[in-house]
Coordinates of C-alpha atoms and ligand atoms in Angstrom, one line a residue:
Chain A
M141 CA 82.1 32.7 226.8
T142 CA 84.5 31.4 224.2
V143 CA 83.0 31.1 220.7
T144 CA 83.9 28.1 218.6
P145 CA 84.8 29.1 215.0
P146 CA 82.7 28.3 211.9
K147 CA 83.5 24.9 210.3
Q148 CA 85.8 24.9 207.3
F149 CA 83.8 24.3 204.1
A150 CA 84.0 20.6 203.1
H151 CA 84.7 20.9 199.4
A152 CA 85.4 17.6 197.6
V153 CA 89.2 17.4 198.4
L154 CA 89.2 18.7 201.9
P155 CA 90.8 16.0 204.1
S156 CA 88.5 14.5 206.6
A157 CA 89.3 14.1 210.3
T158 CA 88.4 11.4 212.9
L159 CA 87.0 12.1 216.3
D160 CA 90.4 12.2 217.9
E161 CA 91.9 14.2 215.1
R162 CA 89.2 16.8 215.4
A163 CA 89.9 16.9 219.2
R164 CA 93.6 17.3 218.5
E165 CA 92.9 20.2 216.2
D166 CA 90.6 21.7 218.9
A167 CA 93.4 21.4 221.5
V168 CA 95.9 23.1 219.2
R169 CA 93.4 25.9 218.4
T170 CA 92.7 26.5 222.1
L171 CA 96.4 26.5 223.0
R172 CA 97.2 28.9 220.1
R173 CA 94.4 31.3 221.1
T174 CA 95.6 31.2 224.7
V175 CA 99.2 32.0 223.7
L176 CA 98.2 34.8 221.4
D177 CA 95.5 36.4 223.7
R178 CA 97.0 35.8 227.1
L179 CA 100.8 35.5 226.8
V180 CA 101.9 37.5 223.8
P181 CA 100.5 40.8 225.3
G182 CA 102.7 40.2 228.3
V183 CA 105.7 40.5 226.0
A184 CA 104.9 44.2 225.6
D185 CA 104.7 44.5 229.4
A186 CA 108.0 42.8 229.8
W187 CA 109.6 45.3 227.5
R188 CA 108.0 48.3 229.2
D189 CA 108.4 47.1 232.8
R190 CA 111.7 45.2 232.9
V191 CA 113.8 45.0 229.7
E192 CA 113.7 48.6 228.4
P193 CA 114.4 50.2 231.8
A194 CA 117.4 47.9 232.3
L195 CA 119.1 48.9 229.0
P196 CA 122.2 51.2 229.4
D197 CA 121.2 53.1 226.2
P198 CA 118.0 53.3 224.2
A199 CA 117.7 50.5 221.6
A200 CA 118.7 51.8 218.2
T201 CA 117.5 48.8 216.1
R202 CA 115.0 46.0 216.4
A203 CA 117.9 43.5 216.6
E204 CA 119.0 45.2 219.8
I205 CA 115.5 44.8 221.2
R206 CA 115.4 41.2 220.2
S207 CA 118.7 40.3 221.8
A208 CA 117.7 42.0 225.1
M209 CA 114.2 40.5 225.0
L210 CA 115.3 37.0 224.4
A211 CA 117.2 37.1 227.7
D212 CA 113.9 37.6 229.6
P213 CA 112.6 34.3 230.9
F214 CA 108.9 35.2 230.3
V215 CA 109.7 36.1 226.7
Q216 CA 111.7 32.9 226.2
H217 CA 108.8 30.9 227.5
T218 CA 106.2 32.7 225.4
F219 CA 108.2 32.5 222.2
S220 CA 109.0 28.9 222.8
L221 CA 105.3 28.1 223.3
R222 CA 104.4 30.0 220.2
R223 CA 106.9 28.0 218.1
I224 CA 105.7 24.7 219.6
V225 CA 102.1 25.5 218.9
Q226 CA 103.0 26.2 215.3
E227 CA 104.8 22.8 215.2
Q228 CA 101.6 21.2 216.7
V229 CA 99.5 22.8 213.9
W230 CA 101.5 20.9 211.3
D231 CA 102.1 17.7 213.3
T232 CA 98.3 17.4 213.7
T233 CA 97.6 18.2 210.1
A234 CA 100.3 15.9 208.8
Q235 CA 98.7 13.0 210.7
I236 CA 95.4 13.8 209.1
V237 CA 96.7 14.2 205.6
G238 CA 99.3 11.4 205.8
R239 CA 96.9 8.6 206.4
Q240 CA 94.6 9.6 203.5
A241 CA 97.1 11.0 201.0
E242 CA 96.4 8.2 198.4
D243 CA 92.7 8.7 198.7
L244 CA 93.0 12.5 198.3
A245 CA 95.2 12.0 195.2
E246 CA 92.5 9.7 193.8
R247 CA 89.7 12.1 194.5
A248 CA 91.6 15.0 193.0
S249 CA 92.5 13.1 189.8
S250 CA 89.0 11.9 189.2
M251 CA 87.3 15.3 189.8
P252 CA 85.4 16.2 186.6
A253 CA 86.3 19.7 185.4
R254 CA 82.7 20.8 185.2
A255 CA 83.5 24.5 185.7
G256 CA 85.8 24.4 182.7
G257 CA 89.1 25.2 184.4
T258 CA 92.4 23.6 183.4
L259 CA 95.6 22.4 185.0
Q260 CA 99.1 22.5 183.3
L261 CA 102.0 20.9 185.1
D262 CA 105.7 21.3 184.2
P263 CA 107.8 18.6 185.9
D264 CA 111.0 20.2 184.7
L265 CA 110.3 23.5 186.4
P266 CA 113.0 24.0 189.1
I267 CA 111.9 24.8 192.7
P268 CA 113.5 28.2 193.7
P269 CA 116.4 27.8 196.1
Y270 CA 114.8 29.8 198.8
L271 CA 111.9 27.3 199.1
K272 CA 114.5 24.5 199.7
T273 CA 116.5 26.0 202.6
L274 CA 113.6 25.9 205.1
D275 CA 110.1 24.7 205.1
V276 CA 108.2 28.0 205.1
H277 CA 106.2 28.6 208.3
G278 CA 107.3 25.1 209.5
M279 CA 105.0 23.1 207.2
P280 CA 106.9 19.9 206.9
T281 CA 105.9 19.0 203.3
G282 CA 107.1 22.5 202.2
Y283 CA 104.9 23.6 199.3
W284 CA 106.5 21.2 196.9
D285 CA 107.1 17.7 198.5
E286 CA 105.2 14.9 196.9
V287 CA 104.3 11.9 199.2
T288 CA 102.5 9.6 196.8
D289 CA 103.3 8.3 193.3
G290 CA 100.2 9.4 191.7
H291 CA 98.3 12.7 191.3
D292 CA 99.8 13.9 194.7
V293 CA 98.0 16.7 196.5
A294 CA 99.4 16.3 200.0
A295 CA 101.1 19.7 200.2
G296 CA 97.8 21.4 199.0
A297 CA 95.8 19.4 201.6
M298 CA 98.3 20.3 204.3
Y299 CA 98.2 24.0 203.4
D300 CA 94.4 24.1 203.2
R301 CA 93.5 22.3 206.4
G302 CA 96.6 23.6 208.4
V303 CA 96.2 27.3 207.5
Y304 CA 92.6 27.1 208.5
L305 CA 93.7 25.8 211.9
Y306 CA 96.5 28.4 212.1
A307 CA 94.1 31.2 211.4
L308 CA 91.8 30.0 214.2
G309 CA 89.0 29.8 211.6
R310 CA 89.0 33.5 211.2
S311 CA 89.9 33.4 207.5
G312 CA 86.3 32.2 206.8
P313 CA 85.0 28.8 205.7
L314 CA 86.8 29.1 202.4
G315 CA 89.9 30.7 203.7
D316 CA 89.3 33.6 201.4
S317 CA 88.9 36.6 203.6
R318 CA 92.2 38.1 202.4
G319 CA 91.4 37.7 198.7
R320 CA 87.9 39.1 199.4
S321 CA 89.4 42.2 201.0
V322 CA 91.6 42.9 198.0
A323 CA 89.0 42.0 195.4
F324 CA 86.0 43.7 197.0
D325 CA 87.4 46.4 199.2
F326 CA 90.0 47.6 196.7
F327 CA 89.1 46.7 193.1
A328 CA 85.3 46.8 193.4
E329 CA 85.2 49.9 195.7
R330 CA 88.1 52.0 194.4
L331 CA 88.4 51.0 190.7
P332 CA 84.8 50.3 189.9
D333 CA 85.3 50.9 186.2
F334 CA 88.2 48.6 185.8
R335 CA 87.1 45.4 184.0
P336 CA 90.1 43.2 183.4
A337 CA 89.7 40.6 180.7
R338 CA 92.7 38.5 181.7
I339 CA 93.9 38.1 185.3
L340 CA 97.0 36.4 186.8
D341 CA 97.6 35.5 190.4
L342 CA 101.3 34.8 191.3
G343 CA 102.0 32.2 193.9
C344 CA 98.4 31.2 194.2
S345 CA 98.9 28.1 196.3
V346 CA 95.6 26.3 196.7
G347 CA 93.7 29.4 195.3
H348 CA 92.3 30.8 198.6
S349 CA 92.7 34.4 197.5
L350 CA 92.2 33.8 193.8
L351 CA 88.6 32.5 193.8
P352 CA 87.0 35.8 194.9
Y353 CA 88.3 37.3 191.6
A354 CA 86.2 34.7 189.7
E355 CA 83.2 35.9 191.7
L356 CA 84.0 39.6 191.1
Y357 CA 84.9 39.3 187.4
P358 CA 82.8 36.3 186.1
E359 CA 83.6 37.2 182.5
A360 CA 87.4 37.3 182.9
E361 CA 89.9 34.6 182.0
I362 CA 91.6 33.8 185.3
W363 CA 95.0 32.2 185.8
G364 CA 96.8 31.1 189.0
I365 CA 100.4 30.1 188.9
D366 CA 102.7 28.4 191.4
V367 CA 106.0 26.6 191.3
A368 CA 104.7 23.6 193.4
P369 CA 102.7 20.8 191.7
G370 CA 100.9 19.4 194.7
V371 CA 99.2 22.7 195.7
L372 CA 98.2 23.3 192.0
R373 CA 96.6 19.8 191.6
Y374 CA 94.7 20.5 194.8
A375 CA 93.8 24.0 193.7
H376 CA 92.4 22.8 190.4
A377 CA 90.2 20.0 192.1
R378 CA 89.1 22.5 194.8
A379 CA 88.1 25.2 192.3
E380 CA 86.2 22.7 190.1
S381 CA 84.4 21.3 193.1
L382 CA 83.4 24.9 194.1
G383 CA 82.3 25.6 190.5
R384 CA 84.8 28.3 189.8
R385 CA 86.4 28.4 186.3
V386 CA 90.1 29.1 186.8
H387 CA 93.2 27.9 185.0
F388 CA 96.2 26.7 187.0
A389 CA 99.7 26.4 185.7
Q390 CA 103.1 25.4 187.2
R391 CA 105.3 28.4 186.4
D392 CA 107.8 30.6 188.1
A393 CA 106.6 34.2 188.9
E394 CA 110.1 35.4 188.0
D395 CA 109.8 34.1 184.4
T396 CA 106.2 33.1 183.7
R397 CA 106.6 32.4 179.9
F398 CA 103.3 34.1 179.2
A399 CA 103.3 36.5 176.3
A400 CA 104.3 40.1 176.9
G401 CA 101.3 42.4 177.4
S402 CA 98.9 39.5 177.8
F403 CA 97.3 40.4 181.1
D404 CA 95.2 43.3 182.4
L405 CA 95.8 42.5 186.0
V406 CA 98.6 40.8 187.8
V407 CA 98.2 40.3 191.6
S408 CA 99.9 38.5 194.4
H409 CA 98.8 37.9 198.0
I410 CA 101.4 37.3 200.7
L411 CA 103.8 35.9 198.1
L412 CA 106.6 38.5 198.2
H413 CA 107.7 37.8 201.8
E414 CA 108.2 34.1 200.9
T415 CA 110.6 34.8 198.1
S416 CA 114.1 36.4 198.3
A417 CA 115.9 39.7 197.8
A418 CA 117.3 38.5 194.5
S419 CA 113.8 37.3 193.3
L420 CA 111.8 40.4 194.2
P421 CA 113.1 42.7 191.4
R422 CA 112.8 40.0 188.9
I423 CA 109.1 39.4 189.8
F424 CA 108.4 43.1 189.5
A425 CA 110.0 43.3 186.1
E426 CA 108.1 40.2 185.0
C427 CA 104.8 41.9 186.1
H428 CA 105.7 45.0 184.1
R429 CA 106.4 42.9 181.0
L430 CA 103.2 40.8 181.4
L431 CA 100.8 43.8 181.6
A432 CA 99.0 45.4 178.7
P433 CA 99.0 49.2 178.6
G434 CA 96.6 50.5 181.3
G435 CA 96.8 47.2 183.2
Y436 CA 97.5 47.0 187.0
M437 CA 100.0 45.2 189.2
V438 CA 98.9 44.8 192.8
H439 CA 100.9 43.0 195.5
A440 CA 99.2 42.5 198.9
E441 CA 101.4 42.1 202.0
L442 CA 101.3 43.3 205.7
P443 CA 102.3 47.0 206.2
Q444 CA 106.0 47.8 205.7
Y445 CA 108.1 48.4 208.7
A446 CA 109.1 52.0 207.8
D447 CA 106.1 53.6 209.6
Q448 CA 106.2 51.4 212.7
D449 CA 108.1 52.0 215.9
L450 CA 111.0 49.7 216.7
F451 CA 109.2 47.6 219.3
T452 CA 106.3 46.9 217.0
Q453 CA 108.8 45.9 214.3
F454 CA 110.4 43.5 216.8
M455 CA 107.0 41.9 217.6
I456 CA 106.0 41.5 213.9
D457 CA 109.5 40.3 213.1
Y458 CA 108.8 37.1 215.3
D459 CA 108.1 35.2 212.0
T460 CA 111.5 36.0 210.5
F461 CA 113.5 34.2 213.2
Y462 CA 111.0 31.8 214.8
N463 CA 108.5 30.9 212.2
N464 CA 110.7 29.9 209.2
E465 CA 110.0 33.0 207.2
P466 CA 113.6 34.1 206.7
F467 CA 112.8 36.9 204.2
W468 CA 109.9 38.4 206.2
G469 CA 111.9 41.1 207.9
A470 CA 114.0 42.2 204.8
M471 CA 110.9 42.2 202.6
H472 CA 109.1 44.5 205.1
D473 CA 112.1 46.8 205.0
T474 CA 112.2 47.0 201.2
D475 CA 110.9 50.1 199.4
L476 CA 108.4 48.3 197.1
D477 CA 107.4 51.6 195.4
R478 CA 110.9 52.2 194.3
L479 CA 111.2 48.6 193.1
A480 CA 108.1 49.2 190.9
V481 CA 109.7 52.3 189.4
E482 CA 112.9 50.4 188.8
A483 CA 110.8 47.7 187.1
G484 CA 109.6 50.2 184.5
F485 CA 106.5 51.8 186.0
A486 CA 106.3 55.6 185.9
P487 CA 106.6 57.1 189.4
E488 CA 103.2 58.9 189.1
D489 CA 101.6 55.5 188.3
V490 CA 102.8 53.9 191.5
S491 CA 100.9 54.2 194.8
V492 CA 100.1 52.5 198.1
A493 CA 96.7 51.6 199.3
F494 CA 95.5 50.0 202.5
V495 CA 92.5 47.7 203.0
A496 CA 91.3 46.0 206.2
S497 CA 93.1 42.7 206.4
G498 CA 91.6 39.3 206.3
R499 CA 94.7 38.6 208.3
T500 CA 93.7 37.1 211.6
E501 CA 96.3 38.0 214.1
G502 CA 95.8 41.8 214.1
T503 CA 96.7 43.4 217.3
D504 CA 97.5 40.1 218.9
R505 CA 100.8 39.9 217.2
T506 CA 102.0 43.1 218.8
G507 CA 100.3 42.8 222.1
R508 CA 98.8 46.3 221.7
S509 CA 96.6 48.0 219.2
Q510 CA 98.2 50.1 216.5
P511 CA 96.5 53.2 215.1
G512 CA 96.6 54.0 211.4
R513 CA 98.8 51.6 209.4
S514 CA 98.3 48.7 211.7
P515 CA 99.2 45.1 211.3
G516 CA 95.4 44.6 211.1
Q517 CA 95.6 46.0 207.5
L518 CA 97.0 44.8 204.2
Q519 CA 99.3 47.1 202.3
L520 CA 98.8 47.1 198.6
T521 CA 101.6 48.1 196.2
V522 CA 99.7 49.4 193.2
A523 CA 101.2 50.2 189.8
R524 CA 99.5 51.0 186.5
K525 CA 101.3 50.4 183.3
A526 CA 101.5 53.5 181.1
V527 CA 99.1 53.8 178.2
A528 CA 101.2 54.2 175.1
R529 CA 100.6 57.4 173.2
Chain B
M238 CA 104.9 11.9 205.6
R239 CA 107.5 14.0 207.5
F240 CA 106.5 15.7 210.8
R241 CA 109.6 17.9 211.1
A242 CA 110.2 20.9 209.0
R243 CA 113.4 21.3 207.0
G244 CA 115.9 23.8 208.4
P245 CA 117.4 24.6 211.7
R246 CA 115.0 24.9 214.7
P247 CA 115.3 28.0 216.8
R248 CA 116.2 27.6 220.5
F249 CA 114.8 29.7 223.3
F250 CA 116.3 28.5 226.5
A251 CA 119.9 28.5 227.7
D252 CA 119.8 24.8 228.0
P253 CA 118.7 23.0 224.8
E254 CA 117.3 20.1 226.9
L255 CA 114.7 22.6 228.3
D256 CA 113.6 23.3 224.7
R257 CA 113.0 19.6 224.2
F258 CA 111.2 19.1 227.5
H259 CA 109.0 22.1 226.6
V260 CA 108.0 20.4 223.3
M261 CA 107.2 17.1 225.1
L262 CA 105.2 18.8 227.7
V263 CA 103.0 20.6 225.2
A264 CA 102.5 17.4 223.2
L265 CA 101.3 15.7 226.4
L266 CA 98.9 18.6 227.1
G267 CA 97.4 18.0 223.7
E268 CA 97.0 14.2 224.3
V269 CA 95.3 14.9 227.6
S270 CA 92.9 17.3 225.9
V271 CA 92.1 14.6 223.3
L272 CA 91.4 12.0 226.0
R273 CA 89.1 14.4 227.8
D274 CA 87.2 15.3 224.6
R275 CA 86.7 11.6 223.8
L276 CA 85.5 10.8 227.3
D277 CA 83.1 13.8 227.1
A278 CA 81.8 12.5 223.7
V279 CA 81.1 9.1 225.3
E280 CA 79.2 10.6 228.1
R281 CA 77.1 12.8 225.8
V282 CA 76.3 9.9 223.5
L283 CA 75.4 7.9 226.7
D284 CA 73.0 10.7 227.7
S285 CA 70.9 9.9 224.7
G286 CA 70.0 6.6 226.4
R287 CA 70.3 4.6 223.2
P288 CA 72.9 1.9 222.7
F289 CA 75.8 3.0 220.5
T290 CA 78.8 1.6 218.7
R291 CA 82.3 2.9 218.2
A292 CA 81.2 4.0 214.7
D293 CA 78.4 6.2 216.3
L294 CA 81.0 7.6 218.6
E295 CA 83.4 8.4 215.7
A296 CA 80.6 10.4 214.0
Y297 CA 79.9 12.4 217.1
E298 CA 79.7 16.2 216.4
P299 CA 78.8 18.5 219.3
D300 CA 75.9 20.9 218.8
A301 CA 76.6 24.6 219.4
A302 CA 75.9 24.4 223.2
A303 CA 78.0 21.3 223.7
A304 CA 80.8 22.8 221.5
A305 CA 80.8 25.9 223.7
E306 CA 80.9 23.8 226.9
R307 CA 83.7 21.6 225.6
E308 CA 85.7 24.7 224.5
A309 CA 85.3 26.2 228.0
E310 CA 86.6 23.0 229.5
R311 CA 89.5 22.9 227.1
S312 CA 90.4 26.5 227.9
A313 CA 90.3 25.8 231.6
L314 CA 92.6 22.8 231.1
V315 CA 95.1 24.9 229.2
E316 CA 95.0 27.7 231.7
R317 CA 95.6 25.3 234.6
V318 CA 98.7 23.8 232.9
L319 CA 100.0 27.2 231.9
R320 CA 99.1 29.0 235.1
V321 CA 102.7 29.3 236.3
V322 CA 103.5 31.3 233.2
L323 CA 100.2 33.1 232.8
E324 CA 100.5 34.5 236.3
D325 CA 104.2 35.1 236.2
G326 CA 105.0 37.7 238.8
A327 CA 101.4 38.0 239.8
E328 CA 101.7 36.6 243.3
A329 CA 99.8 38.9 245.6
D330 CA 102.5 41.2 246.9
T331 CA 102.6 41.7 250.7
G332 CA 105.7 43.7 250.7
Y333 CA 108.1 40.9 251.6
A334 CA 110.7 40.0 249.0
T335 CA 111.4 36.5 250.3
V336 CA 109.9 33.8 252.5
E337 CA 112.9 34.3 254.9
D338 CA 111.7 37.8 255.5
V339 CA 108.2 36.5 256.4
V340 CA 109.6 33.8 258.7
A341 CA 111.8 36.3 260.5
T342 CA 108.9 38.7 261.0
V343 CA 106.4 36.3 262.4
S344 CA 109.0 34.6 264.6
A345 CA 110.2 37.9 266.2
P346 CA 109.3 37.8 270.0
H347 CA 108.1 41.4 270.0
P348 CA 105.2 42.7 267.9
V349 CA 106.5 44.2 264.6
P350 CA 104.3 45.6 261.8
L351 CA 103.4 42.6 259.7
V352 CA 103.2 44.7 256.6
T353 CA 105.8 47.1 255.5
P354 CA 104.4 50.6 256.1
G355 CA 103.2 52.4 253.0
R356 CA 102.7 49.2 250.9
K357 CA 99.4 47.8 250.0
T358 CA 98.6 44.2 250.7
S359 CA 95.9 43.6 248.0
Ligands
SAM744 C1 101.8 32.0 201.3 S1 101.6 31.1 199.8 C2 100.5 32.1 198.9 C3 99.1 32.0 199.4 C4 98.1 32.5 198.4 N1 98.5 33.6 197.5 C5 96.9 33.0 199.1 O1 96.7 34.2 199.3 O2 96.1 32.1 199.6 C6 103.0 31.4 198.8 C7 103.0 30.5 197.5 O3 103.9 31.1 196.6 C8 104.6 30.0 195.9 N2 105.8 30.6 195.3 C9 106.9 30.9 196.0 N3 107.8 31.5 195.1 C10 107.2 31.4 193.9 C11 107.7 31.8 192.6 N4 108.9 32.3 192.3 N5 106.8 31.6 191.5 C12 105.6 31.1 191.8 N6 105.1 30.7 193.0 C13 106.0 30.9 194.0 C14 104.7 28.9 196.9 O4 104.9 27.7 196.3 C15 103.4 29.1 197.7 O5 102.4 28.2 197.3

C-alpha cells in the first residue's frame, strides 16, 4: 500500500491551499514518486543492456555517457518526464502562492517578534550574477523576485511549500531533516564539548536547516544570512511563529561585513553548489576571516564525485543539465579540502565527515544502491581555525 | 507571478514539438487527477448522508484510510497513462521479432513449430 506523507506543519506564514490545489499537489507528488521509483531505475538498465554494449570504446567521461544515453528513447522519455514534473511542482506552487501573495506579505509584516529575533534588510545589496542567469531548480520566482509592493515573501513561500512537495514530504513537517542531521548527528554526537556562542548560517533561505541549531544551542546567538529579501522576511516570520530566536540579515556570503573573528561556528547547507567557481574560494576565505580561533567552518553538500563511478556521476549530474543547477557538476568535482587550505586553514585542521542525509532521493537518483559514500549521505567539509599560540 | 523559470529549457526529443506535446500531456494528466479527486470528495461527503455546501466540500480532508484509497487510485491512474513507457520492451516475448513473422507462421499450409525452438514463451 502506498503511504501518504505527513502534513507540512502549518506555521503562521505557510500558504494555504484549496481543495483543488491540494489535489494538484497530490497529483504532482504521485507522478514524481512514480517517475523516481519506477522509471529512473530503468535508466541504469538501459545503460547496462543497450547503451554501454553498443559503445565502440568504453566511456572515459560522464559527458560521453550522457551523450550516448540521451540518444536512447527510454532515457529521453524518462528525463523529459522528470523535468516536466519539476516544472509542475513550481507551476502548482506558483498558483497557490500567487493568489495569496498580498495576504502572506501582510501576515509576515504583522507577525510579532515574540521570540526576540530580528530582521535586517539591505535594498542596495546586489544579487550575485549566477542567481540571475537561471532560476535555480526551475523555481520561477528565483530566490530574489518580489511580486508585491509591500513586505513581499512570495519567494520564501514558494521555496517552503514547493520544496516540501519536491521532497515528497520526506524532509519532515518542518523541512528540517537535513539541518537536524548536521546539528544532531555531527555536532552533538561528534563534537559534544563544542559550545559555540555565536553561529552563522550562510545562504539560509527560509531557515529550514538553521532552526535545529537554535534547538541544539539554546544559549547561542544565531544568525542566518541570504542575499534574497523575500526568503529572509519569510524566514523571520516563520522562526518567530515557531518560537525560535534567530537573527536574519540580507548579506552576501562572499563579503558578509561582520567583524573578523566574531563567530565560533560558520555553516552552510546545500549552498555551495548554487554559487559559482569564482564565488567558492571567496566564501571559504570569508569563513576563515569570520571565525574566532578554535572556531569551526562546516559546509554540507552531497558527496563529491571523486569517489563515485562514472555512471553514478552521470546519474547524479542530471541536475546540472536538466534541473537548472549549472554549478552542481563542477562543485562536486572541486577539491573542497584544498580550497579550505588555500583559504588559510592548516591542512591538519581540515577533514571530511559523512552523516546520514536528510536528503530524500537517496538511491532513487542513481537507480541503484551505493555502498559507502552514497548519495544517501551528506558530505561535510570541516575546518577548524588554528588557536593562536 | 511567473510560471516559467528564467533560462533556457533543456530539450529531450529530436523534434522540439514532441517536448511541447509531452508538457501538455502531463499537464492534462494532472487536471484529470484533480477532477477525480474532487468527484471522490463529493461522493465521500455524500456518504455522510448530511446536506452539504460547496464550502463544506472545500474543507474536505480525507482521513488516513480515505487518503490511502485516494493515493492508490491516483497511482493507478498515473500507471495507466504511463504504461507504454513503464513497460517499454516488456511485451511477453514469444520469439518472433515482428507481427509479419507471426502471420507467415500461422498462415503456412504445413504445420511448423509455432515457437522458435529453444526459446521460452513465458
Ligand atoms: C538551496 S538554498 C539553501 C537552503 C538552506 N540552506 C537550507 O538548508 O534549507 C540556497 C540559498 O543560498 C542563497 N545564496 C546564494 N548565493 C548566496 C551568497 N553569495 N550569499 C548569501 N546567500 C546566497 C540563495 O538566495 C538561496 O536562498
